[in-house]
Coordinates of C-alpha atoms in Angstrom, one line a residue:
X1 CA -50.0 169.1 102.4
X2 CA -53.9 170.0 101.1
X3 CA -53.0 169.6 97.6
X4 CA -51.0 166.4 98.2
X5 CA -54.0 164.5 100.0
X6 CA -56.2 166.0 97.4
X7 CA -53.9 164.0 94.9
X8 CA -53.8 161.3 96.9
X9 CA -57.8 161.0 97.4
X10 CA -57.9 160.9 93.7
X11 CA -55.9 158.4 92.7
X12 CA -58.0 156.5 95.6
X13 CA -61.3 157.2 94.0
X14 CA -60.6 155.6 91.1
X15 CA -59.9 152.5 92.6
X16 CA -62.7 152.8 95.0
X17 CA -65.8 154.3 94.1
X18 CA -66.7 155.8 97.8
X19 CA -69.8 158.7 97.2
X20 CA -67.8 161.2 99.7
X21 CA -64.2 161.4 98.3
X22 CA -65.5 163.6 96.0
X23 CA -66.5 165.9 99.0
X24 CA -63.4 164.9 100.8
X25 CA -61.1 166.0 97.6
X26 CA -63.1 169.5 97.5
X27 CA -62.1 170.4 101.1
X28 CA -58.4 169.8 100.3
X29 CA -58.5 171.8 97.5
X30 CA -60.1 174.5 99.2
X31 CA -58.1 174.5 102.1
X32 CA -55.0 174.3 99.7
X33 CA -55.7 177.3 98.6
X34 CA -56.5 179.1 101.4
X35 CA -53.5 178.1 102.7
X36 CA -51.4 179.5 99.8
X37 CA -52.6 182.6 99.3
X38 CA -52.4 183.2 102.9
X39 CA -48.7 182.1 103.0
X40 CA -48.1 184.7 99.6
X41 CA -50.1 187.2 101.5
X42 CA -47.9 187.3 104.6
X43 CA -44.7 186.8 102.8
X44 CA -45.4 189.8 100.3
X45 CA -44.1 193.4 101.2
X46 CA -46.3 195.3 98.4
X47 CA -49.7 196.6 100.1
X48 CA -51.3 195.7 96.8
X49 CA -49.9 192.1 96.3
X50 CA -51.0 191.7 100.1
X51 CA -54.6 193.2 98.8
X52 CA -54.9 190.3 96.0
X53 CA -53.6 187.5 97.8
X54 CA -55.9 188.5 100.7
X55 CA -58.9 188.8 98.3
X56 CA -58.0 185.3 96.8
X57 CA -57.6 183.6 100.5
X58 CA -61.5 184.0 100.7
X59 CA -62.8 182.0 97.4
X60 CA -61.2 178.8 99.4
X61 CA -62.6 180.4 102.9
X62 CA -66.0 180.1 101.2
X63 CA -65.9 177.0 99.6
X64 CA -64.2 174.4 102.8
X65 CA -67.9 175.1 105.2
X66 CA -69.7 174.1 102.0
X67 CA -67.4 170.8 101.4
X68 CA -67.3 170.1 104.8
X69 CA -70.9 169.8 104.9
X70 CA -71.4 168.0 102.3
X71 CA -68.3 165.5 103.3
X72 CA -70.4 165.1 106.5
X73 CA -74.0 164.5 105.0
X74 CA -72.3 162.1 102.4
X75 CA -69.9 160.0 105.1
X76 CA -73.2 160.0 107.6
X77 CA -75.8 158.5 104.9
X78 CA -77.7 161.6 105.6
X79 CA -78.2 162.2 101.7
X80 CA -79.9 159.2 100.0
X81 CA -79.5 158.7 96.7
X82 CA -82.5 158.1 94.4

């Protein structure tokens, strides 16, 4: 569902140059993939699979606070550009 409103944010952009769905395609990206590699991690038997998909899970953990605030501090006019 991440990776389809990521898609569909932007094929919105394009038509509609708004500053945050830059920001707003970044968190579905990252939550897409935190999603998926969680989903491989549980379904997976191997301990070592489980160990890569686990380790994989945490790039989009790290990445969705950092979009999120920057979503925020775009959709707020809290960053002005110059």
């Amino acid at each position: 569902m991440s990776t389809l409103l990521a898609i569909k944010a932007n094929k919105a952009f394009k038509y509609r140059r708004m500053d945050f769905s830059k920001y707003f395609i970044l968190i579905m990206l990252s939550m897409s993939l935190w999603s998926v590699n969680y989903a491989f991690e549980v379904g997976f038997m191997d301990i070592k699979l489980k160990y890569l998909f686990a380790r994989l899970e945490y790039i989009g953990m790290a990445f969705a606070p950092v979009a999120w605030f920057l979503f925020a501090s775009e959709y707020s006019g809290y960053v002005r550009n110059s």
